[in-house]
Structures are given as C-alpha cells and as structure tokens.
Coordinates of C-alpha atoms and ligand atoms in Angstrom, one line a residue:
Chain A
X123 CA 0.0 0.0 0.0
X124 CA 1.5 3.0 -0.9
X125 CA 1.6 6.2 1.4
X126 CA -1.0 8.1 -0.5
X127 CA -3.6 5.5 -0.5
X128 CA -2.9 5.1 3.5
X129 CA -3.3 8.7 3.9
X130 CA -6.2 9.0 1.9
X131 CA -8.1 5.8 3.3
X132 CA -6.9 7.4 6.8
X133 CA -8.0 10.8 6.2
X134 CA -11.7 9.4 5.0
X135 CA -11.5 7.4 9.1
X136 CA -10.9 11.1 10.2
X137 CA -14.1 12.5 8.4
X138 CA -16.1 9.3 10.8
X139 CA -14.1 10.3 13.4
X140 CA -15.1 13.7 13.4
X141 CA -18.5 12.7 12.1
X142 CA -19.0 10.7 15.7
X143 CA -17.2 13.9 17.2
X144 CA -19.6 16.6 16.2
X145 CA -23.0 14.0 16.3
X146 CA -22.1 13.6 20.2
X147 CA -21.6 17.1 21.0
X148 CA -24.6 18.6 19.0
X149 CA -27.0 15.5 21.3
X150 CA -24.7 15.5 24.6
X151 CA -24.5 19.5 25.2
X152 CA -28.4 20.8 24.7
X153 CA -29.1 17.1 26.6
X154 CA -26.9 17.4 29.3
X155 CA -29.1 20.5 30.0
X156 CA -31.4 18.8 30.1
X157 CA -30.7 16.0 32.7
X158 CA -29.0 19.0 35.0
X159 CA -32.1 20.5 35.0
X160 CA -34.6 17.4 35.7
X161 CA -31.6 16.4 38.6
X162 CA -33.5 19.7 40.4
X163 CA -36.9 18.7 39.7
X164 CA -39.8 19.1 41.6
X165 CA -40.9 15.2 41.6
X166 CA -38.5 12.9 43.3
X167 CA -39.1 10.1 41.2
X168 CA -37.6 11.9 38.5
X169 CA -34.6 12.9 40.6
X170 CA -33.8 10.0 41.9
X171 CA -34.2 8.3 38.1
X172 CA -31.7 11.2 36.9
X173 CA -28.9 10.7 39.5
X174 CA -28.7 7.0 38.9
X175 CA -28.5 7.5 35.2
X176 CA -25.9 9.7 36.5
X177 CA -24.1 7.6 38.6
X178 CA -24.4 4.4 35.9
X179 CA -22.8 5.9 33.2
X180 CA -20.3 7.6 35.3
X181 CA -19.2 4.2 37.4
X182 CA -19.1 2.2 33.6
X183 CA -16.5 2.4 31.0
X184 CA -17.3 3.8 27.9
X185 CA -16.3 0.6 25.7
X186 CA -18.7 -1.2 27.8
X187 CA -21.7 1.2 27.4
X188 CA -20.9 1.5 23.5
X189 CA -21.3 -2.8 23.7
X190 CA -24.2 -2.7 25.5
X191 CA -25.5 0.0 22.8
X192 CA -24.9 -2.3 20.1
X193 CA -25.7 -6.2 21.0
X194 CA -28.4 -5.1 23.9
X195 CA -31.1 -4.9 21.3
X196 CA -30.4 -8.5 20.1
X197 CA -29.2 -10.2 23.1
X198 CA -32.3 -8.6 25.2
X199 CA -34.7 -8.5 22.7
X200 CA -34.1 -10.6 19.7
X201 CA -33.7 -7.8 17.2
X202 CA -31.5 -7.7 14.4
X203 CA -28.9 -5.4 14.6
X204 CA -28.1 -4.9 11.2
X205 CA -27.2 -1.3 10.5
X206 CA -27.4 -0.7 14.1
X207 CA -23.7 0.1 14.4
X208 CA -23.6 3.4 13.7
X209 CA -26.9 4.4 15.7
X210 CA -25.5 2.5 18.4
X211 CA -22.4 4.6 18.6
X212 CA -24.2 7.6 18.8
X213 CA -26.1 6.7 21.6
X214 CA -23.7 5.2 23.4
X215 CA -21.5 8.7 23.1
X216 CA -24.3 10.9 23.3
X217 CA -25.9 10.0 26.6
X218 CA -22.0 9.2 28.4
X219 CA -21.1 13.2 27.4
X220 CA -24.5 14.0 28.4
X221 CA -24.0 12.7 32.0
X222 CA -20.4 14.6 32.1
X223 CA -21.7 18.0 31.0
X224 CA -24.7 17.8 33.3
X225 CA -22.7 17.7 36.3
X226 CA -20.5 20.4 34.6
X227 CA -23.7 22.5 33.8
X228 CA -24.8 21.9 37.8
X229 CA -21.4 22.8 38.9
X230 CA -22.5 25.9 37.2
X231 CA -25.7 26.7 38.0
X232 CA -25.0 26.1 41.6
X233 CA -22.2 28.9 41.0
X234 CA -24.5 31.7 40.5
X235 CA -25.2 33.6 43.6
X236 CA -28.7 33.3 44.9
X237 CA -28.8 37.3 44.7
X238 CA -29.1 37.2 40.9
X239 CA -32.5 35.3 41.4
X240 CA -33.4 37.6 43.7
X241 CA -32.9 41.0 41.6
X242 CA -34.5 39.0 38.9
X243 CA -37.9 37.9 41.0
X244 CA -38.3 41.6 42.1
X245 CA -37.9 43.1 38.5
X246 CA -40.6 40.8 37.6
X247 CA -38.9 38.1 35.5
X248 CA -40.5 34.8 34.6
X249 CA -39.3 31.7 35.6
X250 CA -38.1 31.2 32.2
X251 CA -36.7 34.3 31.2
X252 CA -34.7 34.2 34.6
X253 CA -32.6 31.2 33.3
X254 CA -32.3 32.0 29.6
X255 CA -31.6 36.0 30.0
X256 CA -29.6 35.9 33.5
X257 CA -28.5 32.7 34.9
X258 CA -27.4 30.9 31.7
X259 CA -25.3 32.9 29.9
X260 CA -23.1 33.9 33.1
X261 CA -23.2 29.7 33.6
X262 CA -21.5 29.5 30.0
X263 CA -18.7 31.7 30.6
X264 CA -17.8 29.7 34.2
X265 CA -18.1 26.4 32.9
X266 CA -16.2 27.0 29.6
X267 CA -12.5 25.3 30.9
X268 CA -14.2 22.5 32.4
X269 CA -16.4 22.3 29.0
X270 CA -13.0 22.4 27.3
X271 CA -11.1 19.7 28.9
X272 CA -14.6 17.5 28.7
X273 CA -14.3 18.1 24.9
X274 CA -10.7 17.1 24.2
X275 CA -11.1 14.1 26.1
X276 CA -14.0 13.4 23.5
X277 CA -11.9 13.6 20.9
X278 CA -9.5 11.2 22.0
X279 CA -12.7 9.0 23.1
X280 CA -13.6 8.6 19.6
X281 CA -11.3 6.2 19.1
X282 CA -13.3 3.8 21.4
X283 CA -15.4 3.1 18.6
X284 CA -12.9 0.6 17.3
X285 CA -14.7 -1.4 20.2
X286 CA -17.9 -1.7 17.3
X287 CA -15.6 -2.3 14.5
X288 CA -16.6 0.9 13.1
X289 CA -14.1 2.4 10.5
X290 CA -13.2 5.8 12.0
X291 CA -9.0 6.8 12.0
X292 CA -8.3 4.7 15.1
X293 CA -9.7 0.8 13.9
X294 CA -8.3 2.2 10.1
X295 CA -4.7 2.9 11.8
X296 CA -5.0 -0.6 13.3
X297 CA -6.2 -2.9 10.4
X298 CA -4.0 -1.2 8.0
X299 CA -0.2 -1.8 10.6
X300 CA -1.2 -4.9 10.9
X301 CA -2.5 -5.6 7.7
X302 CA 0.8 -3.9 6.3
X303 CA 3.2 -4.6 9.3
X304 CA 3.8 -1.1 9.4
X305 CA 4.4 1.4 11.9
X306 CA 3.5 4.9 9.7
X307 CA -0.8 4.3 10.2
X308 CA -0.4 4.7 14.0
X309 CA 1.8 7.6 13.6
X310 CA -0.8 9.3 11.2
X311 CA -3.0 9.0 13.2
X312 CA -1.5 10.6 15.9
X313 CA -0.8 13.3 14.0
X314 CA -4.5 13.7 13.0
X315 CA -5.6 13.2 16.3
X316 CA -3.3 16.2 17.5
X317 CA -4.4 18.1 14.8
X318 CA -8.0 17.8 15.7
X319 CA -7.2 18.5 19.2
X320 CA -5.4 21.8 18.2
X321 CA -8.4 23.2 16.3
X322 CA -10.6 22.1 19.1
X323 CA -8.8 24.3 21.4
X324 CA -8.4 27.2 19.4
X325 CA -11.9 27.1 18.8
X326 CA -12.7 26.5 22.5
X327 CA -9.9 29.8 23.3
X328 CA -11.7 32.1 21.1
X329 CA -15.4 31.7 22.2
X330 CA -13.7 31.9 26.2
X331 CA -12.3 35.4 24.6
X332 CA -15.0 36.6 23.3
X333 CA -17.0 36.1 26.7
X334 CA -14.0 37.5 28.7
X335 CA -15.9 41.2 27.9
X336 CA -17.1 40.6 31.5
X337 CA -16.3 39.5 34.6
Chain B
X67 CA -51.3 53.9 51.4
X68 CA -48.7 53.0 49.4
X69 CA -47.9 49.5 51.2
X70 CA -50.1 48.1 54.6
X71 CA -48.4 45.3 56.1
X72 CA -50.3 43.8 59.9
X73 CA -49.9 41.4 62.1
X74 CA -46.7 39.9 59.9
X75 CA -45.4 36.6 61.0
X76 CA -42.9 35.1 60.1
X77 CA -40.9 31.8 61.6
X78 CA -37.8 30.4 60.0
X79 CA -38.2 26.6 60.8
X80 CA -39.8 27.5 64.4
X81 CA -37.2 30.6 64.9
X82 CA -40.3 33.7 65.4
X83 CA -38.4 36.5 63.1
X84 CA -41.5 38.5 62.6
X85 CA -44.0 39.1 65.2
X86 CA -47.2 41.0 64.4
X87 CA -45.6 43.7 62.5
X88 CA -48.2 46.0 61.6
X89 CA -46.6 49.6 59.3
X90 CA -48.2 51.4 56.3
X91 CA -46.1 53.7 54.2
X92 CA -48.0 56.5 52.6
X93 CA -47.1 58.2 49.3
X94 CA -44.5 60.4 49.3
X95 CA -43.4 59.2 52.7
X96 CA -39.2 58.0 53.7
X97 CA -39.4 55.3 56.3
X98 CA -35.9 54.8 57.8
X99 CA -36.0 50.8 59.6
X100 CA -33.0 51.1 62.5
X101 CA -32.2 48.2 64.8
X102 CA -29.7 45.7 65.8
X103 CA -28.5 42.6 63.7
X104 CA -30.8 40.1 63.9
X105 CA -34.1 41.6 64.4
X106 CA -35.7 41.0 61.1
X107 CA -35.1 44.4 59.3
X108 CA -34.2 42.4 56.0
X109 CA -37.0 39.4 56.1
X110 CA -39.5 42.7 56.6
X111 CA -38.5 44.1 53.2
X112 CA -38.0 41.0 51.6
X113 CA -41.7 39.6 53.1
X114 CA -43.2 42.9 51.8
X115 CA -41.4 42.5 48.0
X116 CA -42.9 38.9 48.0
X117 CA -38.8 37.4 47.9
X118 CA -40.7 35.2 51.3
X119 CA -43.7 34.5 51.6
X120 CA -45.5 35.2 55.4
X121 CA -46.8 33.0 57.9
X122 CA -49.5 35.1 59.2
X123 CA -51.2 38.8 58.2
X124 CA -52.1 40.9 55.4
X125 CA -50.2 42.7 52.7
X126 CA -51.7 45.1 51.0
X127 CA -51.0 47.2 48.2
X128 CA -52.5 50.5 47.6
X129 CA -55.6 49.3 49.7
X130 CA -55.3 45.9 47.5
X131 CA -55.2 42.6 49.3
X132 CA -52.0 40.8 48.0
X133 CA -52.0 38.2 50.9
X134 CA -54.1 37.3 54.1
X135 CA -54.6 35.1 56.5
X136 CA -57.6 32.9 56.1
X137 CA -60.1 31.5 59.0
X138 CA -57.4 28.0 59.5
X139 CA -55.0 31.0 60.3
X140 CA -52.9 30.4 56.9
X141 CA -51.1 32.9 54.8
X142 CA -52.5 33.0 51.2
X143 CA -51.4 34.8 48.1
X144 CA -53.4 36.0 45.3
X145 CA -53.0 34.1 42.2
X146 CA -49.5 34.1 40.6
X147 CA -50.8 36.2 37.6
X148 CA -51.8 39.1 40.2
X149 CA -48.9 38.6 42.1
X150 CA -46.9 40.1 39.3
X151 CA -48.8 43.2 39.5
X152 CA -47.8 43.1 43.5
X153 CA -44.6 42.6 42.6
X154 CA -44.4 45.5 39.7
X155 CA -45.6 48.3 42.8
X156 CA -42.1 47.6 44.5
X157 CA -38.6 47.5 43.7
X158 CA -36.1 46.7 46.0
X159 CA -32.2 48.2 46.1
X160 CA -29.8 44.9 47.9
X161 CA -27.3 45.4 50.4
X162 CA -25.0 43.5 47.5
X163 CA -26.1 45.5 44.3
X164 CA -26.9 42.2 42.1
X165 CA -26.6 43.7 39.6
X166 CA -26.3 41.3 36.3
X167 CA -22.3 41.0 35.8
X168 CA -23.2 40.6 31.5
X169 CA -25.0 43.0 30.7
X170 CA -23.9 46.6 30.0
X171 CA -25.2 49.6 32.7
X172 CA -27.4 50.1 30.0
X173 CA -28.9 46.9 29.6
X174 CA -29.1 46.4 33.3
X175 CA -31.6 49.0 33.6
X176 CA -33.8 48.5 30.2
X177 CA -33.7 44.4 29.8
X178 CA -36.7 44.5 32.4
X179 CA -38.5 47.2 31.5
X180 CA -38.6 45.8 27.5
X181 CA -39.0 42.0 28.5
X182 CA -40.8 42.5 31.5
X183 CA -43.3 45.4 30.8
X184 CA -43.1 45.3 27.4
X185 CA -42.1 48.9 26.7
X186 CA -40.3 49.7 23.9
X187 CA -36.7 49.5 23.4
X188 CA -36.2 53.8 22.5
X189 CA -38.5 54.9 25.3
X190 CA -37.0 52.7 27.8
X191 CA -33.1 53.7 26.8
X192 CA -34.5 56.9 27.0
X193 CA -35.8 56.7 30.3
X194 CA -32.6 54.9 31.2
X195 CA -30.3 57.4 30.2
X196 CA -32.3 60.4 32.1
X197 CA -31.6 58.0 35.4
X198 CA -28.3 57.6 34.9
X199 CA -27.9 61.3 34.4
X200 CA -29.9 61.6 37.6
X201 CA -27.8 59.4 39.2
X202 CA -24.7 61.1 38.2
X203 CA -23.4 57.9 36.0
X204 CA -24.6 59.0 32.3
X205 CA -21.1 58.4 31.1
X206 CA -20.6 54.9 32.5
X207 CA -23.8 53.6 30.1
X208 CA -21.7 51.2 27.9
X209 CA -19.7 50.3 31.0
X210 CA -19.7 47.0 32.6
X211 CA -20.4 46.3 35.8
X212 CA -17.1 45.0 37.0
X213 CA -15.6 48.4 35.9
X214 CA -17.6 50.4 38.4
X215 CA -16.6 51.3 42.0
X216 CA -19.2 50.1 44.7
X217 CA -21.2 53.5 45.0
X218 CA -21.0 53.3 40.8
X219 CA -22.5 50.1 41.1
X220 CA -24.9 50.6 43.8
X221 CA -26.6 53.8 42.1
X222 CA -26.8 51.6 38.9
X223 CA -28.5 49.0 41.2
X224 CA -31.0 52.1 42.2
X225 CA -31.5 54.0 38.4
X226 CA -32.6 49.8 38.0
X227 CA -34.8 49.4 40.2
X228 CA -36.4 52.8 39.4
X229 CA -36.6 52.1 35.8
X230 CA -39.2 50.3 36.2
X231 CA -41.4 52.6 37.8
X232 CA -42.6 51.8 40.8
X233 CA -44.7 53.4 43.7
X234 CA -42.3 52.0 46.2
X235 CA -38.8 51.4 46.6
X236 CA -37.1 49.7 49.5
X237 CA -33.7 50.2 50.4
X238 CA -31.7 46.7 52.6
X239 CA -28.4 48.7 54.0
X240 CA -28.0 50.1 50.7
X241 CA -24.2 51.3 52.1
X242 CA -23.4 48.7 54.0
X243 CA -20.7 47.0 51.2
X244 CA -19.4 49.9 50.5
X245 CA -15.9 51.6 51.5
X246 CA -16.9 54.9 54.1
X247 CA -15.8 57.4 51.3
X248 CA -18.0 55.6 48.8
X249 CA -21.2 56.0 51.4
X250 CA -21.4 59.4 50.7
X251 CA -22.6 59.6 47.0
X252 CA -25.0 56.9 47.3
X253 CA -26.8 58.3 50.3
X254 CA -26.5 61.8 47.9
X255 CA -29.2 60.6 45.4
X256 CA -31.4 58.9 48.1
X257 CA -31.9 62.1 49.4
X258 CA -32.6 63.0 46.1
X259 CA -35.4 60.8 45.0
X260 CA -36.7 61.9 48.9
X261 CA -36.8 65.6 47.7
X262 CA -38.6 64.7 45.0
X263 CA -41.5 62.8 46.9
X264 CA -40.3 59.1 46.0
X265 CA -41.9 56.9 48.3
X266 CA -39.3 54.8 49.9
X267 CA -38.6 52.4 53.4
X268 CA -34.9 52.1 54.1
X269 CA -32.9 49.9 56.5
X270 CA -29.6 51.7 57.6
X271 CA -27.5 51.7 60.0
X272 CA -26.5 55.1 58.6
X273 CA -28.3 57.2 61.8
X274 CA -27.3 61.0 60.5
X275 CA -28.8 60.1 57.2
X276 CA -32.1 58.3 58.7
X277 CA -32.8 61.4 60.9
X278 CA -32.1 64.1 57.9
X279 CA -33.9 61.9 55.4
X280 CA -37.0 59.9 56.7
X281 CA -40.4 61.4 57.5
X282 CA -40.9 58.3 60.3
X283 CA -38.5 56.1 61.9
X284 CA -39.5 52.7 62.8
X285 CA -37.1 50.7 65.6
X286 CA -37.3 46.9 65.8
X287 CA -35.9 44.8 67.8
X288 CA -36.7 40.5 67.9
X289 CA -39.1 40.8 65.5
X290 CA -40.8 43.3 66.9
X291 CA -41.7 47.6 66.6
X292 CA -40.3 48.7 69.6
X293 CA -40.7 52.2 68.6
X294 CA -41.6 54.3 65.3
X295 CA -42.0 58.4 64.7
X296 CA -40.9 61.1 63.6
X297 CA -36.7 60.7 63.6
X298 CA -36.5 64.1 65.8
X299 CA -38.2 62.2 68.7
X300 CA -37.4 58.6 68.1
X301 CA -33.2 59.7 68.0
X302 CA -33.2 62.7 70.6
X303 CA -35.8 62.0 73.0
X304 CA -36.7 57.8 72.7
X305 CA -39.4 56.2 75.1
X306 CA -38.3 52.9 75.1
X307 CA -35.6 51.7 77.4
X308 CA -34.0 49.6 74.4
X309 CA -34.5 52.0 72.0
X310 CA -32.1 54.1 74.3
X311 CA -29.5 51.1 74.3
X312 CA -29.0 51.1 70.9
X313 CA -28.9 54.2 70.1
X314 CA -26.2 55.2 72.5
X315 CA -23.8 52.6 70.6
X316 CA -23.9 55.0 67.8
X317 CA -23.4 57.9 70.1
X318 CA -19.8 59.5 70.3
Ligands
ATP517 N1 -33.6 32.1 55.0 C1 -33.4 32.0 56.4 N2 -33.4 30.9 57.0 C2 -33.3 30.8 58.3 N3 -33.1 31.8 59.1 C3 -33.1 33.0 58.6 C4 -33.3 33.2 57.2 N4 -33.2 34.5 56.9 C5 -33.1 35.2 58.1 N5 -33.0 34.3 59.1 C6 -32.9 34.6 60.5 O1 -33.9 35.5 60.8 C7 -33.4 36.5 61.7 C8 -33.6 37.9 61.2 O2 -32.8 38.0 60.1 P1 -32.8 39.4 59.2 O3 -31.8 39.1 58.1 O4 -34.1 39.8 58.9 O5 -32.2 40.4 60.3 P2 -31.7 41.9 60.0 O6 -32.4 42.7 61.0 O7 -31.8 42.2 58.6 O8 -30.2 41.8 60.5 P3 -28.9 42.6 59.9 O9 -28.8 43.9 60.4 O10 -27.7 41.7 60.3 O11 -29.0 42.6 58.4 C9 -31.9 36.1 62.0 O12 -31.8 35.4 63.2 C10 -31.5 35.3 60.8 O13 -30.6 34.3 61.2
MG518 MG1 -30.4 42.6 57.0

C-alpha cells in the first residue's frame, strides 16, 4: 500500500471520526441540559431516576456502554442489529457526554449567587426568562475550561469506537499496521488526532475570549 | 397607602423573626428601619417584595389585598398572575447591588423594562439614560459592571430598580458593602429621590442620614416595633428603654 492511499483511506476514518465527534456534541451539550435541569426537579421520582443515570454511566466504561449499545437490542430482545452500528455509537456517546456536562452544567448553576435570582424575582422576571436571559449565559462563561477539557477528552474518546468495528481513524490505523506490518498508520493518526485537538482548542480559546468582555 | 403590612409573622423553621408587625407607608413618605443585627429588618422588606412568603397577616397594596390570613390562620397569596402586579408596585435596592455582571449599565436598567413590561426599546433607553444622568453615571452607560466602583454600582442598582417605575422602593443597607468614602454619593441621590417625593422604606444603619432623610423612623428589635415616629423624637428623645440602648452605641 502506498503512502498516499494510506493517507487517503486514513483521512476518510478522520471525516467518521469527526462525524461521531460533532454527532455527540450537537445531542450530549443541549441534553446534558437537560438531565441538570430534571436532577433539580420538583418530583422525586424523576430525581432520583436522573442521579442513577448519573451515577451508571459515570461508574461504567465507555467501551462497555458502547457494547451494550450495540448487542443489547439483540441479546435482550431478539432484534436484528443490522445497520445498528452506527446508531449505536451515537447513543452510546451521546448519553456518556451528556451525564459529564450535566454535572458540569450543575457545577455551574450552583455557582450563580442566589442574589441574581433575587434581583431578577423583584424586577418581575419569569421563571423562564430568569434562566435564559440571567443565569445561563453567566453559567457559560464559568463552565467553559471544564467544558474544554470534557471536549478534548472526546476527541481522543472517539477512538473507542474501534470497540464496534466501526471504521473511523483509530480501527483504520490498526487494520492497516497490521495488515501492512507497518508502523506509519499509527503515527498518522497521531498526528491527526493532535491536529484535531489543536483546532478544538483554538476554537474552544476564542469563544472563552470573546466572553472575557465581563467579569 | 402605598404599602399596609399587619400582624406579619414570620418563623424560620420555628425561629419567630417577625411578630405581628403592623406599618403602612403612605405616598410620598421615607421610612428609615433602625435596629440591631438580627431583628428581622431584612426578612421585613423581603416579606413585603414577595422574595418570602408570610406565615400570618395581610399585605396590601394601595388598599389591595396581596395576601391574608384565612379562617385555618394560613397565609394565602393572590394568584400568581396578580402577584406580578404586586410585585411590579415595588422595587427593591440589595445590600450587595446584584446587579447582572453581563450586561452593559445600559442593559441592566432597560432588559426588564422591555421584556418585562413590554415597553419599547427607545423609550425605555431613554428613560434609562435620564436616570443615569440623575444618578450622576450617564457616562458609565456602555460600561460593565465590574468596571464600576461600589457606589458606581450601587446607584446603577437604584436607576434599575427605578426604571421600572414603581410606587415604592425599599432600600436593605444600601451602604453597608461599600468603603466609608463611597457612602457618601449613594446616600446623595437617596436624598434625592426623597426631595422629589419618592416613596421609599430604608434599612440603615447610617443614623445621620435616617434622621435628615425619613419622614418616620421605625425601631425593631426581635421581630418586633419597639418604637416608630418622627426621627426628631425617636433619635433625641426615645421612650423605650431599648431604643435608648442602641442608640447610645452609635453615640460618640
Ligand atoms: N432564610 C433564612 N433561613 C433561616 N433563618 C433566617 C433566614 N433569613 C433570616 N433568618 C434569621 O432571621 C433572623 C432575622 O434576620 P434578618 O436578616 O431579617 O435580620 P436583620 O435585621 O436584617 O439583620 P442585619 O442587620 O444583620 O441585616 C436572623 O436570626 C436570621 O438568622
Ligand atoms: Mg439585614
């Protein structure tokens, strides 16, 4: 195999990579949001359902949730899992950020002083407008470095989807070494990987900037 | 009457901070609140802005019931709907400013007033921008809060709370955070808005200002009036043997 082809069957693992990448933030962020807000709900029930969620995905690896993702429906249920794969993986990611960034977004809410609430009940704010106009954006801007790190590690958790035999950069880098008995796929992928990782956290550096007009 | 609040009770998990309270506030009237640490000088203003709820009595607002106690002797609230109109008589100036880090001095006093009220965005900058002239800050608009000094930010805190028009403003320690040299200019444009007949109630600890200010001057003391009239009497000649006590820790 020669090095272009590697590249270019290594670079097309990369688009799946960052395919599984962006698919898990765009579910995990609004939904971790979510869960942080039902952990404060008014029914116990639903507390109590959300903190063990919490705590499941929390106390399980990854690999394992991503397996459980993938062969639950047939093993459990009978299904076919055919073209399942994919879906699987999304899940699996989805709801394991999702539990990270609602403790983050908690973390966060629980940082706003109680006073803000207060000046916002007196000048007659809803409920609703309360959290989206006041509490919110000042959660953003405190949670951003923990949001950060939570984010590079997904990047570097992408590569668990080799668990699923799924053909993003990581499972490419290690059928093609061994297929090739060479070293240059897993150093490619490195490279790519620290790549990613670099745009991530420029990215992630300009939008803390741009909220640094405050304090 | 602006504001009639009676026979206010209120217990903090069986601790009796408010005990049969009974004070009106007409319009046009200062109220200064004076008393020691403790005696429920804060859970008074923030039971009459509806931040806690009471236990027992009646709140009412310009001779409108807001809450009462019913014959099982429990405090009920108008519906939630009319509580916003309750709410939109008062405004209330914190002891801490609160005032919301992200938003411009600007936008601190019109984001109510447009999303809130529902007045439009020019009249309410407008309006805005006279208060902060008012208040001696016109030039700190675009500012953010974090770039103000404490009496900066505390008159912002009061052009806010004025923006939105109400019949009554309360005042918790409205100096108390801030340096000595800083107390000065904040206690300036209270004793402006009292010139110009705005009703208000204000806890201090500030006794000069209380006795050249208010109209009345209410003393509590565990939850209770101990004393209340006109500042001349109630800080040179008081009848109570405790209002004596504390006031001679302020003499020098
Ligand atoms: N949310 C609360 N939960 C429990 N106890 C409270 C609460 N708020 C106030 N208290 C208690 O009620 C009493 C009166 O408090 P309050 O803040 O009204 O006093 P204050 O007169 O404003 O005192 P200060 O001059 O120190 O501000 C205090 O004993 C206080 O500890
Ligand atoms: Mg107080």
């Amino acid at each position: 195999m020669s090095l272009s082809t590697m590249l270019s069957t290594m670079a097309a693992g990369m688009l799946r990579t960052c395919g599984i990448f962006i698919l898990t933030l765009a579910g995990s962020l609004p939904l971790g949001m979510i869960v942080a807000l039902l952990r404060k709900s008014h029914f116990p029930v639903v507390r109590l359902l959300t903190r063990a969620y919490i705590s499941v995905i929390r106390g399980t690896p990854l690999m394992l949730q991503l397996l459980v993702w993938y062969f639950g429906p047939y093993y459990l249920f009978g299904l076919s899992i055919r073209g399942w794969r994919f879906p699987a993986l999304i899940i699996g990611f989805v709801l394991n950020y999702a539990a990270y960034f609602a403790e983050i977004y908690r973390g966060g809410i629980e940082s706003i002083p109680v006073g803000q609430y207060e000046a916002c009940e007196v000048l007659g704010y809803s409920k609703s407008q309360t959290f989206m106009r006041i509490i919110l954006p000042q959660v953003i801007k405190r949670i951003m470095p923990s949001v950060t790190n939570e984010v590079i590690t997904l990047v570097k958790d992408t590569s668990l989807a080799f668990t699923l035999a799924y053909q993003e950069v990581f499972s490419l880098a290690k059928q093609i070494s061994a297929s090739q008995t060479s070293f240059t796929p897993f150093v490619i992928a490195g490279v790519f990987y620290f790549l990613a990782n670099y745009v991530v956290a420029f990215v992630m550096e300009r939008i803390e900037k741009a909220l640094d007009y405050y304090r | 009457m602006i504001i009639e609040m009676k026979n206010i009770q209120k217990q903090f998990g069986g601790l009796e901070v408010l005990r049969d309270i009974s004070f009106g506030v007409d319009n046009g009237e200062v109220v200064s609140i004076i008393g020691p640490s403790g005696s429920g000088k804060s859970t008074l203003l923030r039971c009459a802005t509806f931040l806690e709820t009471i236990d027992g009595g009646e709140i009412l607002y310009m001779g409108e019931k807001a809450a009462h106690t019913d014959e099982s002797g429990k405090a009920v609230y108008v519906h939630h709907k009319d509580l916003r109109r309750f709410r939109s008589y008062c405004g209330l100036v914190f002891q801490q400013f609160n005032l919301f880090p992200h938003y411009s001095v600007l936008k601190n006093l019109t984001d109510a007033p447009i999303e809130v009220q529902h007045r439009s965005r020019e009249e309410a900058e407008e309006s805005a921008m006279e208060l902060l002239r008012k208040m001696g800050i016109a030039d700190k608009a675009k500012a953010y809060p974090y770039q103000l000094s404490g009496g900066q930010q505390q008159r912002v805190a009061i052009a806010r709370a004025l923006a939105m028009k109400p019949q009554i403003l309360f005042f918790d320690e409205p100096t108390s955070a801030l340096d000595p040299e800083l107390t000065g200019e904040v206690l300036k444009v209270i004793r402006q808005l009292a010139d110009e007949k705005m009703t208000m109630v204000v806890v201090t600890h500030e006794m000069p200002f209380a006795k050249a200010v208010s109209n009345r001057v209410i003393f509590m003391d565990g939850g209770v009036i101990v004393e209340q009239g006109d500042p001349r009497d109630v800080f040179d000649d008081p009848k109570e043997e405790r209002t004596k006590q504390f006031l001679r820790v302020f003499e020098r």
